[in-house]
Amino acid sequence: MVVGQDIVIQPVSTKAQTKEFIDIAYELNAYDPHWVPPLKTEMANLITPGKNPFFDHARVQFFLALRQGKVVGRISAHIDELALQQPPEQGMGPGTGNWGWMEATDEAVMHALIDAAEAWLKKEGMTRVLAPISMSVWEEPGLLTQGHDHSPMILMGHHNAAYQGWIENFGYTVAKRLVTYHLPVEDGFPELVKRIVASGERNKRLKIRRVDKKHFDRDAAIIMNLLNDAWSKNWGFVPMTDREIAHAGKSLKPIVHEHLIRIAELEGEPVAFMMTLPDMNEVLKTMKGSLWPFGWAKLLWWLKFPKSHSMRVPLMGVKKELQNSRLASQMVFMLIEYIRRDAKLHFGTKRAEIGWILEDNQGMVAIAEAIEATINREYLIYEKPITTAKP
């Protein structure tokens, strides 16, 4: 497909094009000192059917943009069948498709790519776009619009600041704002939080335990099932399948440390959890996307001894039936405090980042403010109606 300014859009269909799809991100972001190159092997697994269980319930098409034969951009277009089954008031729902993994040299290229993604979604019967989401909502949702002056933490996206204007100029409006919070952890929390934690410790019905790597599969399943329950009413929620739960557990196992992930039990039943990960981006940034020639040794050493000054809390949840209760807030403060202590003691951690958090998640915003965390990044998810293509 040829569009204006000699831009050619090609659907990705060969191994060579898949490699170009991956490589263009490294080329276009090479100038940015805060962009962290993901491992190319991991990126390849994410976009390959059979290696990412997202493809079990999704239709996906990747596109490249070329100008004078040179790759100048990329985009993915995708339809998650599970997302189509969600209530429309929760963000997804019937007729909603997505695009993501977008990279472009300039605005004309970005518009050509989005136009191609929209055309493919229309052809597949979609009437609305929610984007960028790369690709599952559990992977990299949203466009970074604040926080370009520091590197992203593990499993977070980082985008060219110009992309915001280019996307908004193509008719997209903000559907939802996601934020992350910066939290110094060396000196502990305010007295009010300490009193809440102390009160919880006197509750004999309540137990906060570490995950047990000897029973990793069991605890991973507990956490992911709690996650599906706890987040089921959240905006943008799409349930994780059993295969996705197993895949996530396998992927995260090398960076799971018992001191950093806790499960709260009420009368012996798991009811809440908090997952914290050392910031692997600290070492990935030096590897330029490759394990060779010495990256593998550097990564293995770091995985075994991750003295990380920074931690990220990507996931936290309380069983739905307990949400908005005093006990729920108490458990969350206990989980945060217990992990804070161990992170400082065992890993030398000085700061943490909590998120993503929906800006209208009043409970989590209140907790972040109570522990004196401050917003340090913003990601926007956009929407746009599209007209279904005629048969």
CSV table of C-alpha atoms in Angstrom, one decimal:
chain,number,residue,atom,x,y,z
A,1,MET,CA,0.0,0.0,0.0
A,2,VAL,CA,1.5,3.4,-1.1
A,3,VAL,CA,0.4,6.5,0.8
A,4,GLY,CA,1.6,10.1,0.6
A,5,GLN,CA,5.2,11.3,0.7
A,6,ASP,CA,6.4,8.1,-0.9
A,7,ILE,CA,5.6,6.1,2.2
A,8,VAL,CA,4.9,2.4,1.6
A,9,ILE,CA,3.1,0.3,4.2
A,10,GLN,CA,3.8,-3.4,4.2
A,11,PRO,CA,2.1,-6.1,6.3
A,12,VAL,CA,4.8,-8.3,8.1
A,13,SER,CA,4.7,-11.8,6.7
A,14,THR,CA,8.3,-13.0,6.6
A,15,LYS,CA,11.1,-13.7,9.1
A,16,ALA,CA,13.2,-10.9,7.5
A,17,GLN,CA,10.3,-8.4,8.0
A,18,THR,CA,9.8,-9.6,11.6
A,19,LYS,CA,13.5,-8.9,12.2
A,20,GLU,CA,13.1,-5.4,10.7
A,21,PHE,CA,10.0,-4.9,12.9
A,22,ILE,CA,12.1,-5.5,16.0
A,23,ASP,CA,15.3,-3.7,14.8
A,24,ILE,CA,13.7,-0.4,13.9
A,25,ALA,CA,12.9,0.4,17.5
A,26,TYR,CA,16.6,0.2,18.4
A,27,GLU,CA,17.5,2.4,15.5
A,28,LEU,CA,15.0,5.1,16.2
A,29,ASN,CA,15.6,5.2,19.9
A,30,ALA,CA,19.4,5.0,19.8
A,31,TYR,CA,19.7,8.8,20.5
A,32,ASP,CA,17.6,8.7,23.7
A,33,PRO,CA,19.7,8.1,26.8
A,34,HIS,CA,16.7,7.0,28.8
A,35,TRP,CA,15.4,4.4,26.4
A,36,VAL,CA,16.2,0.9,27.7
A,37,PRO,CA,16.7,-1.7,24.8
A,38,PRO,CA,14.7,-4.9,25.6
A,39,LEU,CA,16.4,-8.2,24.8
A,40,LYS,CA,15.7,-8.9,21.1
A,41,THR,CA,15.0,-12.5,21.9
A,42,GLU,CA,12.3,-11.5,24.4
A,43,MET,CA,10.8,-9.1,21.9
A,44,ALA,CA,10.7,-11.8,19.3
A,45,ASN,CA,8.9,-14.1,21.7
A,46,LEU,CA,6.3,-11.5,22.4
A,47,ILE,CA,5.3,-11.1,18.8
A,48,THR,CA,5.5,-14.7,17.8
A,49,PRO,CA,2.4,-17.0,17.7
A,50,GLY,CA,3.1,-20.1,19.8
A,51,LYS,CA,5.5,-18.3,22.1
A,52,ASN,CA,3.1,-15.7,23.5
A,53,PRO,CA,-0.3,-17.2,24.7
A,54,PHE,CA,-1.9,-13.8,23.9
A,55,PHE,CA,-2.2,-15.2,20.3
A,56,ASP,CA,-4.5,-18.0,21.6
A,57,HIS,CA,-7.3,-15.4,21.8
A,58,ALA,CA,-6.2,-12.6,19.6
A,59,ARG,CA,-6.0,-11.6,15.9
A,60,VAL,CA,-2.8,-9.7,15.2
A,61,GLN,CA,-1.3,-8.0,12.1
A,62,PHE,CA,2.1,-6.2,12.1
A,63,PHE,CA,3.0,-3.4,9.7
A,64,LEU,CA,6.2,-1.8,8.5
A,65,ALA,CA,6.5,1.7,6.9
A,66,LEU,CA,9.2,2.2,4.3
A,67,ARG,CA,10.4,5.3,2.5
A,68,GLN,CA,12.7,4.8,-0.5
A,69,GLY,CA,13.1,1.2,0.5
A,70,LYS,CA,14.2,2.0,4.1
A,71,VAL,CA,12.2,1.0,7.1
A,72,VAL,CA,11.1,4.1,8.9
A,73,GLY,CA,8.4,2.9,11.3
A,74,ARG,CA,6.2,0.0,12.6
A,75,ILE,CA,2.9,-0.7,14.2
A,76,SER,CA,0.8,-3.6,15.4
A,77,ALA,CA,-2.9,-3.9,15.0
A,78,HIS,CA,-4.8,-6.4,17.2
A,79,ILE,CA,-8.1,-7.6,18.4
A,80,ASP,CA,-8.4,-9.5,21.7
A,81,GLU,CA,-11.4,-11.7,21.6
A,82,LEU,CA,-11.5,-11.7,25.4
A,83,ALA,CA,-11.5,-7.9,25.4
A,84,LEU,CA,-14.6,-7.9,23.1
A,85,GLN,CA,-16.5,-9.9,25.8
A,86,GLN,CA,-16.0,-7.2,28.5
A,87,PRO,CA,-18.6,-4.7,29.5
A,88,PRO,CA,-18.2,-1.5,27.4
A,89,GLU,CA,-18.4,0.7,30.5
A,90,GLN,CA,-15.1,-0.9,31.6
A,91,GLY,CA,-13.2,0.4,28.6
A,92,MET,CA,-13.1,-2.6,26.2
A,93,GLY,CA,-16.2,-4.3,24.9
A,94,PRO,CA,-17.7,-5.3,21.5
A,95,GLY,CA,-16.2,-3.5,18.5
A,96,THR,CA,-13.0,-2.3,20.3
A,97,GLY,CA,-9.7,-3.0,18.6
A,98,ASN,CA,-6.2,-1.8,19.5
A,99,TRP,CA,-2.9,-0.8,18.0
A,100,GLY,CA,0.5,-0.6,19.6
A,101,TRP,CA,4.3,-1.2,19.3
A,102,MET,CA,4.3,2.1,17.2
A,103,GLU,CA,7.6,3.7,16.2
A,104,ALA,CA,8.0,6.3,13.5
A,105,THR,CA,10.6,8.8,12.1
A,106,ASP,CA,8.1,11.6,11.7
A,107,GLU,CA,4.5,12.5,11.9
A,108,ALA,CA,3.6,11.5,8.3
A,109,VAL,CA,5.0,8.1,8.9
A,110,MET,CA,3.1,7.8,12.2
A,111,HIS,CA,-0.2,8.8,10.5
A,112,ALA,CA,0.3,6.4,7.6
A,113,LEU,CA,0.9,3.5,10.1
A,114,ILE,CA,-2.1,4.4,12.3
A,115,ASP,CA,-4.2,4.7,9.1
A,116,ALA,CA,-3.1,1.2,8.1
A,117,ALA,CA,-3.9,-0.2,11.5
A,118,GLU,CA,-7.3,1.4,11.5
A,119,ALA,CA,-8.1,0.1,8.0
A,120,TRP,CA,-7.2,-3.5,9.2
A,121,LEU,CA,-9.4,-3.1,12.3
A,122,LYS,CA,-12.3,-1.8,10.2
A,123,LYS,CA,-11.9,-4.8,7.8
A,124,GLU,CA,-12.1,-7.1,10.9
A,125,GLY,CA,-15.3,-5.4,11.9
A,126,MET,CA,-14.2,-3.1,14.6
A,127,THR,CA,-15.9,0.3,15.2
A,128,ARG,CA,-13.6,1.8,17.9
A,129,VAL,CA,-9.9,2.0,18.6
A,130,LEU,CA,-8.3,2.0,22.1
A,131,ALA,CA,-4.6,2.6,21.9
A,132,PRO,CA,-1.7,2.3,22.3
A,133,ILE,CA,-1.7,-1.1,23.9
A,134,SER,CA,1.3,-3.3,23.1
A,135,MET,CA,-0.2,-5.9,22.7
A,136,SER,CA,-2.1,-7.3,25.7
A,137,VAL,CA,-3.3,-4.8,28.3
A,138,TRP,CA,-1.1,-6.8,30.8
A,139,GLU,CA,2.0,-5.9,28.8
A,140,GLU,CA,2.6,-2.2,27.9
A,141,PRO,CA,-0.6,-0.1,28.0
A,142,GLY,CA,-0.5,3.6,27.2
A,143,LEU,CA,1.8,6.3,25.7
A,144,LEU,CA,4.4,7.9,28.0
A,145,THR,CA,3.5,11.6,28.1
A,146,GLN,CA,5.3,12.7,31.3
A,147,GLY,CA,8.6,11.3,32.7
A,148,HIS,CA,10.8,11.3,29.6
A,149,ASP,CA,13.7,12.6,31.7
A,150,HIS,CA,14.4,9.3,33.4
A,151,SER,CA,14.6,5.7,32.3
A,152,PRO,CA,11.6,3.4,32.6
A,153,MET,CA,11.6,0.6,35.1
A,154,ILE,CA,11.2,-3.1,34.3
A,155,LEU,CA,8.3,-4.0,32.0
A,156,MET,CA,7.5,-0.3,31.3
A,157,GLY,CA,7.4,1.5,28.0
A,158,HIS,CA,9.3,4.7,27.0
A,159,HIS,CA,8.3,6.7,24.0
A,160,ASN,CA,9.5,9.6,21.9
A,161,ALA,CA,7.9,12.8,23.4
A,162,ALA,CA,6.8,13.9,19.9
A,163,TYR,CA,4.4,10.9,19.6
A,164,GLN,CA,1.8,12.6,21.8
A,165,GLY,CA,1.2,15.4,19.4
A,166,TRP,CA,1.3,13.2,16.3
A,167,ILE,CA,-1.3,10.8,17.8
A,168,GLU,CA,-3.6,13.6,19.0
A,169,ASN,CA,-3.3,15.4,15.6
A,170,PHE,CA,-4.8,12.2,14.0
A,171,GLY,CA,-8.1,12.6,15.9
A,172,TYR,CA,-7.4,10.6,19.1
A,173,THR,CA,-8.7,11.8,22.4
A,174,VAL,CA,-7.7,10.7,25.9
A,175,ALA,CA,-9.7,7.8,27.3
A,176,LYS,CA,-7.8,7.1,30.5
A,177,ARG,CA,-4.8,8.4,32.4
A,178,LEU,CA,-2.4,6.0,34.1
A,179,VAL,CA,0.3,7.2,36.6
A,180,THR,CA,3.2,5.8,38.4
A,181,TYR,CA,4.4,7.0,41.8
A,182,HIS,CA,8.0,7.5,43.0
A,183,LEU,CA,8.5,6.4,46.6
A,184,PRO,CA,11.7,6.8,48.7
A,185,VAL,CA,11.9,3.7,51.0
A,186,GLU,CA,15.0,4.2,53.2
A,187,ASP,CA,13.4,6.2,56.0
A,188,GLY,CA,10.1,4.4,56.5
A,189,PHE,CA,6.6,5.8,56.4
A,190,PRO,CA,4.6,8.4,58.4
A,191,GLU,CA,3.5,7.7,61.9
A,192,LEU,CA,-0.1,7.1,60.8
A,193,VAL,CA,0.9,4.3,58.5
A,194,LYS,CA,3.1,2.8,61.2
A,195,ARG,CA,0.1,2.7,63.6
A,196,ILE,CA,-2.1,1.1,61.0
A,197,VAL,CA,0.6,-1.6,60.4
A,198,ALA,CA,1.0,-2.2,64.2
A,199,SER,CA,-2.8,-2.6,64.5
A,200,GLY,CA,-2.8,-5.2,61.8
A,201,GLU,CA,-0.1,-7.1,63.4
A,202,ARG,CA,-2.3,-7.6,66.5
A,203,ASN,CA,-5.0,-9.2,64.3
A,204,LYS,CA,-4.6,-12.9,64.9
A,205,ARG,CA,-6.8,-13.7,61.9
A,206,LEU,CA,-4.4,-12.0,59.5
A,207,LYS,CA,-1.1,-13.3,58.3
A,208,ILE,CA,1.4,-11.8,55.8
A,209,ARG,CA,3.7,-14.4,54.3
A,210,ARG,CA,6.5,-14.5,51.7
A,211,VAL,CA,6.0,-16.5,48.6
A,212,ASP,CA,7.8,-19.9,48.7
A,213,LYS,CA,10.0,-20.6,45.7
A,214,LYS,CA,9.9,-24.3,46.6
A,215,HIS,CA,6.2,-24.1,45.8
A,216,PHE,CA,6.5,-21.5,43.1
A,217,ASP,CA,3.8,-22.8,40.8
A,218,ARG,CA,1.3,-23.0,43.7
A,219,ASP,CA,2.0,-19.4,44.8
A,220,ALA,CA,2.1,-18.0,41.3
A,221,ALA,CA,-1.3,-19.5,40.6
A,222,ILE,CA,-2.6,-18.0,43.9
A,223,ILE,CA,-1.3,-14.5,43.0
A,224,MET,CA,-2.6,-14.6,39.4
A,225,ASN,CA,-6.0,-15.9,40.4
A,226,LEU,CA,-6.2,-13.1,43.1
A,227,LEU,CA,-5.3,-10.7,40.4
A,228,ASN,CA,-8.1,-11.8,38.1
A,229,ASP,CA,-10.6,-11.4,40.9
A,230,ALA,CA,-9.2,-8.2,42.4
A,231,TRP,CA,-9.0,-6.3,39.0
A,232,SER,CA,-12.2,-7.7,37.5
A,233,LYS,CA,-14.1,-4.4,37.9
A,234,ASN,CA,-11.1,-2.2,36.8
A,235,TRP,CA,-11.3,-0.1,33.7
A,236,GLY,CA,-9.5,-1.9,30.8
A,237,PHE,CA,-9.6,-5.3,32.6
A,238,VAL,CA,-9.2,-8.5,30.4
A,239,PRO,CA,-8.9,-11.8,32.3
A,240,MET,CA,-5.7,-13.8,32.1
A,241,THR,CA,-6.2,-17.3,30.8
A,242,ASP,CA,-4.7,-20.3,32.5
A,243,ARG,CA,-2.0,-20.5,29.8
A,244,GLU,CA,-1.2,-16.8,30.3
A,245,ILE,CA,-0.9,-17.3,34.0
A,246,ALA,CA,1.5,-20.2,33.6
A,247,HIS,CA,3.5,-18.3,31.0
A,248,ALA,CA,3.7,-15.2,33.2
A,249,GLY,CA,4.9,-17.3,36.1
A,250,LYS,CA,7.6,-19.0,34.1
A,251,SER,CA,8.8,-15.6,32.6
A,252,LEU,CA,8.9,-13.9,36.0
A,253,LYS,CA,10.5,-16.8,38.0
A,254,PRO,CA,14.1,-15.8,37.4
A,255,ILE,CA,13.5,-12.3,38.9
A,256,VAL,CA,11.2,-13.5,41.7
A,257,HIS,CA,12.7,-13.1,45.2
A,258,GLU,CA,10.9,-14.4,48.3
A,259,HIS,CA,11.6,-11.2,50.2
A,260,LEU,CA,9.8,-9.1,47.6
A,261,ILE,CA,6.5,-10.8,47.0
A,262,ARG,CA,4.0,-11.3,49.8
A,263,ILE,CA,0.6,-12.9,50.2
A,264,ALA,CA,-1.9,-11.8,52.8
A,265,GLU,CA,-4.1,-14.6,54.3
A,266,LEU,CA,-7.3,-14.1,56.3
A,267,GLU,CA,-8.0,-17.1,58.5
A,268,GLY,CA,-5.8,-19.2,56.2
A,269,GLU,CA,-7.3,-18.0,52.9
A,270,PRO,CA,-5.3,-15.9,50.5
A,271,VAL,CA,-7.0,-12.5,50.1
A,272,ALA,CA,-4.4,-10.0,48.9
A,273,PHE,CA,-0.9,-9.9,47.4
A,274,MET,CA,1.9,-7.5,46.4
A,275,MET,CA,4.5,-8.2,43.8
A,276,THR,CA,7.8,-6.2,43.8
A,277,LEU,CA,10.5,-6.7,41.2
A,278,PRO,CA,14.1,-5.5,41.3
A,279,ASP,CA,14.7,-3.1,38.4
A,280,MET,CA,16.3,-5.3,35.8
A,281,ASN,CA,16.5,-2.4,33.4
A,282,GLU,CA,19.6,-1.3,35.4
A,283,VAL,CA,21.5,-4.1,33.7
A,284,LEU,CA,19.5,-4.3,30.5
A,285,LYS,CA,20.4,-0.7,29.6
A,286,THR,CA,24.1,-1.8,29.3
A,287,MET,CA,23.4,-4.8,27.1
A,288,LYS,CA,22.0,-3.0,24.0
A,289,GLY,CA,19.4,-5.7,23.4
A,290,SER,CA,21.8,-8.6,23.1
A,291,LEU,CA,23.1,-11.4,25.4
A,292,TRP,CA,26.3,-11.5,23.3
A,293,PRO,CA,29.2,-11.5,23.7
A,294,PHE,CA,29.2,-10.9,27.5
A,295,GLY,CA,25.7,-9.9,28.3
A,296,TRP,CA,24.6,-13.3,29.3
A,297,ALA,CA,27.2,-13.4,32.1
A,298,LYS,CA,26.3,-10.0,33.3
A,299,LEU,CA,22.6,-10.8,33.4
A,300,LEU,CA,23.1,-14.2,35.1
A,301,TRP,CA,25.2,-12.5,37.8
A,302,TRP,CA,22.7,-9.8,38.3
A,303,LEU,CA,19.8,-12.3,38.6
A,304,LYS,CA,21.7,-14.2,41.3
A,305,PHE,CA,22.8,-11.1,43.2
A,306,PRO,CA,20.4,-8.2,42.3
A,307,LYS,CA,21.7,-5.4,44.5
A,308,SER,CA,19.2,-3.0,43.1
A,309,HIS,CA,18.7,0.6,44.3
A,310,SER,CA,15.3,0.6,42.6
A,311,MET,CA,12.3,-1.6,42.8
A,312,ARG,CA,9.0,-1.6,40.9
A,313,VAL,CA,5.6,-2.7,42.3
A,314,PRO,CA,3.8,-3.6,39.1
A,315,LEU,CA,0.9,-5.6,40.6
A,316,MET,CA,-1.0,-5.5,43.9
A,317,GLY,CA,-4.6,-6.6,44.6
A,318,VAL,CA,-7.1,-7.3,47.3
A,319,LYS,CA,-9.9,-9.9,46.8
A,320,LYS,CA,-13.0,-8.1,45.4
A,321,GLU,CA,-15.3,-8.9,48.4
A,322,LEU,CA,-12.9,-7.1,50.8
A,323,GLN,CA,-12.2,-4.0,48.7
A,324,ASN,CA,-13.2,-0.7,50.1
A,325,SER,CA,-13.0,-2.1,53.6
A,326,ARG,CA,-10.8,-0.9,56.4
A,327,LEU,CA,-9.1,-4.3,56.5
A,328,ALA,CA,-8.2,-4.0,52.8
A,329,SER,CA,-6.3,-0.7,53.4
A,330,GLN,CA,-4.6,-2.2,56.5
A,331,MET,CA,-3.4,-5.3,54.5
A,332,VAL,CA,-2.0,-3.1,51.7
A,333,PHE,CA,-0.1,-0.9,54.2
A,334,MET,CA,1.3,-4.1,55.8
A,335,LEU,CA,2.3,-5.6,52.5
A,336,ILE,CA,4.1,-2.4,51.5
A,337,GLU,CA,5.9,-2.0,54.8
A,338,TYR,CA,7.1,-5.6,55.1
A,339,ILE,CA,8.4,-5.6,51.6
A,340,ARG,CA,10.0,-2.1,52.2
A,341,ARG,CA,12.0,-3.5,55.1
A,342,ASP,CA,13.3,-6.5,53.2
A,343,ALA,CA,14.1,-4.6,50.1
A,344,LYS,CA,16.2,-2.2,52.1
A,345,LEU,CA,17.9,-4.9,54.2
A,346,HIS,CA,18.6,-7.5,51.5
A,347,PHE,CA,18.9,-5.5,48.3
A,348,GLY,CA,20.1,-2.0,49.4
A,349,THR,CA,17.0,-0.5,47.9
A,350,LYS,CA,16.6,3.3,48.1
A,351,ARG,CA,13.5,3.9,46.0
A,352,ALA,CA,10.5,2.2,44.6
A,353,GLU,CA,8.0,2.9,41.8
A,354,ILE,CA,4.3,1.9,42.1
A,355,GLY,CA,2.3,1.6,39.0
A,356,TRP,CA,0.6,1.7,36.7
A,357,ILE,CA,-2.4,3.2,38.7
A,358,LEU,CA,-5.6,4.5,37.1
A,359,GLU,CA,-5.9,8.1,38.0
A,360,ASP,CA,-9.5,7.6,39.2
A,361,ASN,CA,-8.6,4.5,41.4
A,362,GLN,CA,-9.4,6.4,44.6
A,363,GLY,CA,-8.3,3.7,46.9
A,364,MET,CA,-4.8,3.3,45.5
A,365,VAL,CA,-4.4,7.1,45.1
A,366,ALA,CA,-5.2,7.5,48.8
A,367,ILE,CA,-2.7,4.9,49.8
A,368,ALA,CA,0.0,6.4,47.6
A,369,GLU,CA,-0.6,9.8,49.2
A,370,ALA,CA,-0.6,8.3,52.7
A,371,ILE,CA,2.9,6.9,52.2
A,372,GLU,CA,4.0,10.3,50.7
A,373,ALA,CA,4.6,8.9,47.2
A,374,THR,CA,4.6,11.4,44.3
A,375,ILE,CA,3.6,11.0,40.6
A,376,ASN,CA,6.7,10.7,38.4
A,377,ARG,CA,5.3,9.3,35.1
A,378,GLU,CA,2.1,9.6,33.1
A,379,TYR,CA,0.8,7.2,30.4
A,380,LEU,CA,-2.2,8.1,28.3
A,381,ILE,CA,-4.6,5.6,26.5
A,382,TYR,CA,-6.4,7.2,23.6
A,383,GLU,CA,-9.7,6.3,21.8
A,384,LYS,CA,-11.2,7.0,18.5
A,385,PRO,CA,-14.4,5.9,16.7
A,386,ILE,CA,-13.9,4.3,13.3
A,387,THR,CA,-16.4,3.3,10.7
A,388,THR,CA,-16.6,-0.4,9.8
A,389,ALA,CA,-15.4,-1.1,6.3
A,390,LYS,CA,-18.1,-2.1,3.9
A,391,PRO,CA,-18.0,-5.8,2.7
